[in-house]
Amino acid sequence: MKYGIVMFPSKQLQDKANAFRKRYDPHYALISPHITLKGAFEATDAQLNEYNEKLREIAKTTAPLKLTIQKVSSFQPVNNVIYFKVAPTEELSTLHQTMYENIGQEQPDYSFVPHITIGQKLSDDEHSDVYGSLRMEDVSYEETIDRFHLLYQLDNGSWTVYETFRLEGKDL
Amino acid sequence: MKYGIVMFPSKQLQDKANAFRKRYDPHYALISPHITLKGAFEATDAQLNEYNEKLREIAKTTAPLKLTIQKVSSFQPVNNVIYFKVAPTEELSTLHQTMYENIGQEQPDYSFVPHITIGQKLSDDEHSDVYGSLRMEDVSYEETIDRFHLLYQLDNGSWTVYETFRLEGKDL
């Protein structure tokens, strides 16, 4: 089965992202707006139990994180993905790195750029049009995130939450 | 904010339900196949914390539940909803009742008929056609469910998981 690990931001931020995703993201109906901590990976039932334990430990020692949205940005020329840029912080990077060190064997495809996708699978022309107008939007926003979720993927491509992990660590 | 409490069955059963929902359920993209334990209710942030604690207690004293799908059924003439009929058990009824006694003030609209919706908002003619063919399907299935989820609704009508509660009680 295919699993993934994400953080869902607040309802307010998800609604904001969905206003764009509805038009520009074909994954709109498959998953709520999110920050990916670990992309899709395969796991057996036995591995799942082991990962579950590890995620529990990670959550216990990780403090709630500050999430700051800075602006609309794009991964072009790597790919035509438009996203809310999340300010990179040491806390987020550490959490991302810890996931890859503890869960599965894969290594990340790209260096970690925390983001919330609002548009993807756009043609070059669409990307240029959409990004041209969205990059001017003021989307600055700040909140605290205190949980992440382990999800699995259904045959239709949509994702269901398997488990929630609350960040229970203390700030140093 | 609007909340709800559901159980997601296994991936296998969700895939089975989605094969029908894709054609017959306009809520297909808004939420994964589920058994509703408590339908949509409003809660403030303060109430949310209180409910969270109560749900944690309920989960701690509730044992994992046996889920048996018996057949395809319909709520007609009450409404044109077609569903996988879940065998009613004392354990499921008790969990449902406990939710209503502890969370919010609302009382259930109908008596509790545990089910997984696979078709809704059908015209009378559609309902008659679809139910006529689906009622013959052999959908019998059995599994154990060991968790439920608290969800909130986004502005677009879709649902995001807020928290997972694992059933940690022991069988008597």
Tab-separated table of C-alpha atoms in Angstrom:
chain	number	residue	atom	x	y	z
A	1	MET	CA	0.000	0.000	0.000
A	2	LYS	CA	1.128	3.532	-0.695
A	3	TYR	CA	1.535	5.958	2.198
A	4	GLY	CA	2.466	9.614	2.610
A	5	ILE	CA	3.065	12.028	5.487
A	6	VAL	CA	1.639	15.550	5.406
A	7	MET	CA	0.640	18.521	7.538
A	8	PHE	CA	-2.752	20.099	6.926
A	9	PRO	CA	-2.700	23.839	7.684
A	10	SER	CA	-5.667	25.580	9.353
A	11	LYS	CA	-9.094	25.621	7.718
A	12	GLN	CA	-8.550	29.294	6.888
A	13	LEU	CA	-5.352	28.576	4.946
A	14	GLN	CA	-6.843	25.487	3.274
A	15	ASP	CA	-9.832	27.537	2.082
A	16	LYS	CA	-7.429	30.152	0.717
A	17	ALA	CA	-5.425	27.510	-1.154
A	18	ASN	CA	-8.542	25.759	-2.470
A	19	ALA	CA	-9.798	28.976	-4.056
A	20	PHE	CA	-6.815	28.633	-6.432
A	21	ARG	CA	-6.586	24.824	-6.538
A	22	LYS	CA	-10.161	24.561	-7.754
A	23	ARG	CA	-9.050	26.125	-11.040
A	24	TYR	CA	-5.406	25.158	-11.313
A	25	ASP	CA	-4.779	21.858	-9.515
A	26	PRO	CA	-6.132	18.572	-10.908
A	27	HIS	CA	-5.426	16.998	-7.503
A	28	TYR	CA	-8.003	19.343	-5.936
A	29	ALA	CA	-10.460	16.515	-5.235
A	30	LEU	CA	-7.867	13.932	-4.156
A	31	ILE	CA	-6.464	15.545	-1.000
A	32	SER	CA	-6.927	18.683	1.106
A	33	PRO	CA	-4.284	21.436	0.820
A	34	HIS	CA	-1.148	20.261	2.606
A	35	ILE	CA	2.581	20.474	3.180
A	36	THR	CA	4.256	17.189	2.223
A	37	LEU	CA	6.745	15.938	4.807
A	38	LYS	CA	7.378	12.640	3.027
A	39	GLY	CA	6.081	11.893	-0.464
A	40	ALA	CA	4.389	8.624	-1.485
A	41	PHE	CA	6.187	5.481	-0.303
A	42	GLU	CA	5.321	1.786	-0.199
A	43	ALA	CA	4.993	-0.039	3.117
A	44	THR	CA	3.880	-3.507	4.194
A	45	ASP	CA	1.605	-3.991	7.214
A	46	ALA	CA	4.616	-4.959	9.336
A	47	GLN	CA	6.544	-1.882	8.252
A	48	LEU	CA	3.481	0.239	8.917
A	49	ASN	CA	3.467	-0.768	12.576
A	50	GLU	CA	7.150	0.009	12.885
A	51	TYR	CA	6.734	3.398	11.174
A	52	ASN	CA	3.748	4.191	13.354
A	53	GLU	CA	5.879	3.736	16.456
A	54	LYS	CA	8.648	5.868	15.022
A	55	LEU	CA	6.242	8.631	14.030
A	56	ARG	CA	4.831	8.581	17.541
A	57	GLU	CA	8.320	9.115	18.959
A	58	ILE	CA	9.079	11.867	16.461
A	59	ALA	CA	5.834	13.665	17.351
A	60	LYS	CA	6.552	13.386	21.065
A	61	THR	CA	9.874	15.200	20.747
A	62	THR	CA	8.857	17.779	18.140
A	63	ALA	CA	7.348	21.068	19.294
A	64	PRO	CA	4.476	22.735	17.396
A	65	LEU	CA	5.871	24.612	14.395
A	66	LYS	CA	5.465	28.152	13.190
A	67	LEU	CA	4.173	28.235	9.617
A	68	THR	CA	4.705	31.434	7.652
A	69	ILE	CA	3.379	31.835	4.118
A	70	GLN	CA	5.499	34.375	2.294
A	71	LYS	CA	4.264	34.581	-1.283
A	72	VAL	CA	3.166	32.660	-4.357
A	73	SER	CA	6.118	30.998	-6.050
A	74	SER	CA	6.855	28.388	-8.758
A	75	PHE	CA	9.165	25.421	-9.272
A	76	GLN	CA	9.714	26.316	-12.910
A	77	PRO	CA	11.903	25.422	-14.801
A	78	VAL	CA	12.020	22.099	-12.852
A	79	ASN	CA	8.271	21.700	-13.235
A	80	ASN	CA	5.145	23.821	-13.670
A	81	VAL	CA	4.025	23.737	-10.064
A	82	ILE	CA	2.748	26.943	-8.466
A	83	TYR	CA	2.619	27.079	-4.682
A	84	PHE	CA	2.329	29.082	-1.482
A	85	LYS	CA	5.928	29.441	-0.367
A	86	VAL	CA	6.369	28.434	3.269
A	87	ALA	CA	9.248	30.221	5.000
A	88	PRO	CA	11.972	27.586	5.493
A	89	THR	CA	12.794	27.108	9.170
A	90	GLU	CA	15.256	24.867	10.937
A	91	GLU	CA	12.339	23.168	12.719
A	92	LEU	CA	10.590	22.238	9.462
A	93	SER	CA	13.827	21.036	7.834
A	94	THR	CA	14.669	18.936	10.856
A	95	LEU	CA	11.213	17.333	10.838
A	96	HIS	CA	11.496	16.590	7.115
A	97	GLN	CA	14.979	15.119	7.532
A	98	THR	CA	13.886	13.028	10.508
A	99	MET	CA	11.080	11.527	8.417
A	100	TYR	CA	13.501	10.424	5.721
A	101	GLU	CA	15.991	9.064	8.239
A	102	ASN	CA	13.373	6.996	10.075
A	103	ILE	CA	10.693	6.060	7.589
A	104	GLY	CA	11.453	3.929	4.507
A	105	GLN	CA	14.616	3.704	2.470
A	106	GLU	CA	13.932	6.332	-0.202
A	107	GLN	CA	15.786	9.556	-0.268
A	108	PRO	CA	14.062	12.827	-1.191
A	109	ASP	CA	13.887	13.586	-4.926
A	110	TYR	CA	14.647	17.256	-4.406
A	111	SER	CA	16.064	19.436	-1.675
A	112	PHE	CA	13.282	20.338	0.768
A	113	VAL	CA	11.326	23.449	-0.183
A	114	PRO	CA	8.315	23.539	2.151
A	115	HIS	CA	5.227	24.560	0.172
A	116	ILE	CA	1.486	24.212	-0.353
A	117	THR	CA	0.726	23.408	-3.993
A	118	ILE	CA	-2.028	25.560	-5.537
A	119	GLY	CA	-1.482	24.703	-9.221
A	120	GLN	CA	0.113	21.819	-11.144
A	121	LYS	CA	0.134	19.914	-14.442
A	122	LEU	CA	-0.171	23.241	-16.241
A	123	SER	CA	1.088	23.680	-19.799
A	124	ASP	CA	3.943	26.136	-20.239
A	125	ASP	CA	1.518	28.773	-21.517
A	126	GLU	CA	-0.993	28.202	-18.713
A	127	HIS	CA	1.804	28.302	-16.156
A	128	SER	CA	3.107	31.548	-17.523
A	129	ASP	CA	-0.376	33.152	-17.524
A	130	VAL	CA	-1.425	31.886	-14.101
A	131	TYR	CA	1.874	32.507	-12.361
A	132	GLY	CA	2.063	35.945	-13.941
A	133	SER	CA	-1.164	36.956	-12.211
A	134	LEU	CA	-0.852	34.979	-8.948
A	135	ARG	CA	2.697	36.063	-8.096
A	136	MET	CA	1.287	39.526	-7.380
A	137	GLU	CA	-1.219	38.248	-4.799
A	138	ASP	CA	-0.554	39.093	-1.184
A	139	VAL	CA	-0.907	35.743	0.546
A	140	SER	CA	1.237	36.456	3.599
A	141	TYR	CA	-0.061	34.537	6.575
A	142	GLU	CA	1.188	33.059	9.813
A	143	GLU	CA	-0.006	30.276	12.068
A	144	THR	CA	1.129	27.415	14.286
A	145	ILE	CA	0.822	23.768	13.234
A	146	ASP	CA	0.620	21.169	15.989
A	147	ARG	CA	0.092	17.861	14.148
A	148	PHE	CA	0.927	15.787	11.106
A	149	HIS	CA	-0.901	12.882	9.468
A	150	LEU	CA	-0.036	9.519	7.965
A	151	LEU	CA	-2.209	8.886	4.895
A	152	TYR	CA	-2.744	6.034	2.465
A	153	GLN	CA	-3.802	6.220	-1.142
A	154	LEU	CA	-6.949	4.611	-2.554
A	155	ASP	CA	-7.176	3.104	-6.039
A	156	ASN	CA	-8.823	6.259	-7.380
A	157	GLY	CA	-5.777	8.331	-6.361
A	158	SER	CA	-7.422	10.009	-3.346
A	159	TRP	CA	-5.887	9.920	0.120
A	160	THR	CA	-7.451	8.794	3.412
A	161	VAL	CA	-5.983	9.651	6.818
A	162	TYR	CA	-4.754	6.615	8.711
A	163	GLU	CA	-3.411	8.306	11.811
A	164	THR	CA	-2.854	11.723	13.383
A	165	PHE	CA	0.291	12.589	15.341
A	166	ARG	CA	0.246	15.576	17.666
A	167	LEU	CA	3.466	17.521	18.164
A	168	GLU	CA	3.977	17.313	21.897
A	169	GLY	CA	7.597	18.428	22.263
A	170	LYS	CA	8.557	21.565	24.162
A	171	ASP	CA	10.265	24.569	22.621
A	172	LEU	CA	13.903	24.725	23.679
B	1	MET	CA	-16.675	25.522	12.390
B	2	LYS	CA	-18.490	22.384	11.322
B	3	TYR	CA	-17.272	19.015	12.563
B	4	GLY	CA	-18.222	15.386	12.059
B	5	ILE	CA	-17.154	11.993	13.434
B	6	VAL	CA	-16.669	9.021	11.115
B	7	MET	CA	-14.976	5.650	10.750
B	8	PHE	CA	-13.106	4.931	7.535
B	9	PRO	CA	-13.205	1.227	6.681
B	10	SER	CA	-10.165	-0.539	5.171
B	11	LYS	CA	-8.682	0.552	1.845
B	12	GLN	CA	-10.177	-2.563	0.264
B	13	LEU	CA	-13.705	-1.661	1.331
B	14	GLN	CA	-13.245	2.011	0.436
B	15	ASP	CA	-12.103	1.034	-3.063
B	16	LYS	CA	-15.158	-1.197	-3.400
B	17	ALA	CA	-17.493	1.627	-2.314
B	18	ASN	CA	-15.759	4.187	-4.544
B	19	ALA	CA	-16.345	2.041	-7.624
B	20	PHE	CA	-20.054	2.800	-7.101
B	21	ARG	CA	-19.723	6.278	-5.588
B	22	LYS	CA	-17.824	7.530	-8.621
B	23	ARG	CA	-21.024	7.164	-10.645
B	24	TYR	CA	-23.772	7.607	-8.085
B	25	ASP	CA	-22.575	9.854	-5.252
B	26	PRO	CA	-21.992	13.589	-5.824
B	27	HIS	CA	-20.046	13.640	-2.513
B	28	TYR	CA	-17.475	11.285	-4.053
B	29	ALA	CA	-14.761	13.958	-4.124
B	30	LEU	CA	-15.603	15.537	-0.755
B	31	ILE	CA	-14.833	12.657	1.633
B	32	SER	CA	-13.588	9.060	1.520
B	33	PRO	CA	-16.149	6.255	2.017
B	34	HIS	CA	-17.127	6.201	5.687
B	35	ILE	CA	-19.556	5.226	8.417
B	36	THR	CA	-20.939	8.327	10.119
B	37	LEU	CA	-20.937	8.124	13.908
B	38	LYS	CA	-22.072	11.716	14.387
B	39	GLY	CA	-23.240	13.923	11.534
B	40	ALA	CA	-22.186	17.535	10.989
B	41	PHE	CA	-22.282	19.706	14.131
B	42	GLU	CA	-21.019	23.161	15.038
B	43	ALA	CA	-18.344	23.647	17.690
B	44	THR	CA	-16.303	26.563	18.988
B	45	ASP	CA	-12.571	26.197	19.672
B	46	ALA	CA	-13.278	25.841	23.397
B	47	GLN	CA	-15.877	23.147	22.787
B	48	LEU	CA	-13.480	21.415	20.415
B	49	ASN	CA	-10.942	20.955	23.200
B	50	GLU	CA	-13.589	19.585	25.506
B	51	TYR	CA	-14.908	17.192	22.832
B	52	ASN	CA	-11.376	16.082	22.021
B	53	GLU	CA	-10.862	15.001	25.618
B	54	LYS	CA	-14.176	13.187	25.680
B	55	LEU	CA	-13.450	11.394	22.400
B	56	ARG	CA	-10.092	10.326	23.799
B	57	GLU	CA	-11.849	8.790	26.820
B	58	ILE	CA	-14.443	7.085	24.629
B	59	ALA	CA	-11.714	5.593	22.413
B	60	LYS	CA	-9.786	4.350	25.425
B	61	THR	CA	-12.721	2.326	26.692
B	62	THR	CA	-14.062	1.096	23.348
B	63	ALA	CA	-12.679	-2.127	21.874
B	64	PRO	CA	-12.021	-2.507	18.118
B	65	LEU	CA	-15.285	-3.295	16.355
B	66	LYS	CA	-16.305	-6.011	13.958
B	67	LEU	CA	-17.698	-4.546	10.745
B	68	THR	CA	-19.853	-6.799	8.582
B	69	ILE	CA	-21.226	-5.637	5.246
B	70	GLN	CA	-24.384	-7.576	4.470
B	71	LYS	CA	-25.826	-6.231	1.240
B	72	VAL	CA	-26.729	-3.158	-0.764
B	73	SER	CA	-29.775	-1.421	0.683
B	74	SER	CA	-31.699	1.864	0.352
B	75	PHE	CA	-33.317	4.440	2.644
B	76	GLN	CA	-36.240	4.897	0.288
B	77	PRO	CA	-38.959	6.113	0.808
B	78	VAL	CA	-37.274	8.380	3.427
B	79	ASN	CA	-34.671	9.453	0.875
B	80	ASN	CA	-32.956	8.153	-2.253
B	81	VAL	CA	-29.757	7.040	-0.583
B	82	ILE	CA	-28.242	3.688	-1.579
B	83	TYR	CA	-25.716	2.153	0.780
B	84	PHE	CA	-23.702	-0.837	1.931
B	85	LYS	CA	-25.699	-2.126	4.876
B	86	VAL	CA	-23.504	-2.644	7.933
B	87	ALA	CA	-24.768	-5.350	10.275
B	88	PRO	CA	-26.099	-3.546	13.368
B	89	THR	CA	-24.231	-4.626	16.509
B	90	GLU	CA	-24.567	-3.602	20.114
B	91	GLU	CA	-20.990	-2.300	20.023
B	92	LEU	CA	-21.685	0.038	17.084
B	93	SER	CA	-24.975	1.256	18.591
B	94	THR	CA	-23.310	1.932	21.916
B	95	LEU	CA	-20.523	3.912	20.258
B	96	HIS	CA	-23.050	5.947	18.280
B	97	GLN	CA	-25.135	6.616	21.381
B	98	THR	CA	-22.068	7.559	23.415
B	99	MET	CA	-21.130	10.149	20.777
B	100	TYR	CA	-24.535	11.801	21.012
B	101	GLU	CA	-24.532	11.733	24.807
B	102	ASN	CA	-21.090	13.318	25.075
B	103	ILE	CA	-20.576	15.521	22.041
B	104	GLY	CA	-22.825	18.517	21.330
B	105	GLN	CA	-26.483	19.027	22.125
B	106	GLU	CA	-28.083	17.731	18.924
B	107	GLN	CA	-30.014	14.535	18.891
B	108	PRO	CA	-29.828	12.154	15.917
B	109	ASP	CA	-32.247	12.884	13.063
B	110	TYR	CA	-33.009	9.223	12.524
B	111	SER	CA	-32.584	5.992	14.409
B	112	PHE	CA	-29.064	4.660	13.870
B	113	VAL	CA	-28.696	2.471	10.779
B	114	PRO	CA	-24.957	1.944	10.309
B	115	HIS	CA	-24.091	2.235	6.615
B	116	ILE	CA	-21.609	3.300	3.967
B	117	THR	CA	-23.296	5.518	1.374
B	118	ILE	CA	-22.571	4.566	-2.236
B	119	GLY	CA	-25.262	6.647	-3.989
B	120	GLN	CA	-27.273	9.769	-3.118
B	121	LYS	CA	-29.150	12.760	-4.569
B	122	LEU	CA	-30.609	10.442	-7.191
B	123	SER	CA	-33.921	11.204	-8.879
B	124	ASP	CA	-36.698	8.686	-8.227
B	125	ASP	CA	-36.117	7.134	-11.641
B	126	GLU	CA	-32.352	6.965	-11.215
B	127	HIS	CA	-32.768	5.495	-7.761
B	128	SER	CA	-35.100	2.850	-9.044
B	129	ASP	CA	-32.739	1.901	-11.908
B	130	VAL	CA	-29.555	1.926	-9.871
B	131	TYR	CA	-30.964	0.197	-6.815
B	132	GLY	CA	-32.641	-2.367	-9.050
B	133	SER	CA	-29.267	-3.485	-10.369
B	134	LEU	CA	-27.083	-2.943	-7.278
B	135	ARG	CA	-29.322	-4.786	-4.814
B	136	MET	CA	-28.313	-8.005	-6.579
B	137	GLU	CA	-24.586	-7.446	-6.018
B	138	ASP	CA	-22.837	-9.687	-3.547
B	139	VAL	CA	-20.956	-7.221	-1.364
B	140	SER	CA	-20.674	-9.332	1.780
B	141	TYR	CA	-17.482	-8.519	3.603
B	142	GLU	CA	-16.082	-8.562	7.112
B	143	GLU	CA	-13.292	-6.704	8.851
B	144	THR	CA	-12.262	-5.105	12.136
B	145	ILE	CA	-12.174	-1.334	12.620
B	146	ASP	CA	-9.855	0.040	15.283
B	147	ARG	CA	-10.181	3.816	14.980
B	148	PHE	CA	-12.463	6.759	14.309
B	149	HIS	CA	-11.749	10.294	13.139
B	150	LEU	CA	-12.868	13.819	13.994
B	151	LEU	CA	-13.157	15.875	10.779
B	152	TYR	CA	-13.917	19.487	9.914
B	153	GLN	CA	-15.510	20.845	6.797
B	154	LEU	CA	-13.847	23.307	4.431
B	155	ASP	CA	-15.733	26.040	2.560
B	156	ASN	CA	-15.854	23.907	-0.592
B	157	GLY	CA	-17.760	21.184	1.282
B	158	SER	CA	-14.822	18.757	1.554
B	159	TRP	CA	-13.700	17.286	4.873
B	160	THR	CA	-10.216	17.319	6.440
B	161	VAL	CA	-9.221	15.020	9.305
B	162	TYR	CA	-8.448	16.899	12.502
B	163	GLU	CA	-7.670	13.982	14.777
B	164	THR	CA	-7.571	10.178	14.866
B	165	PHE	CA	-8.762	8.179	17.867
B	166	ARG	CA	-7.646	4.587	18.242
B	167	LEU	CA	-9.993	2.131	19.953
B	168	GLU	CA	-7.903	0.840	22.817
B	169	GLY	CA	-10.507	-0.853	25.009
B	170	LYS	CA	-10.458	-4.566	25.687
B	171	ASP	CA	-13.186	-6.983	24.652
B	172	LEU	CA	-15.231	-8.066	27.660
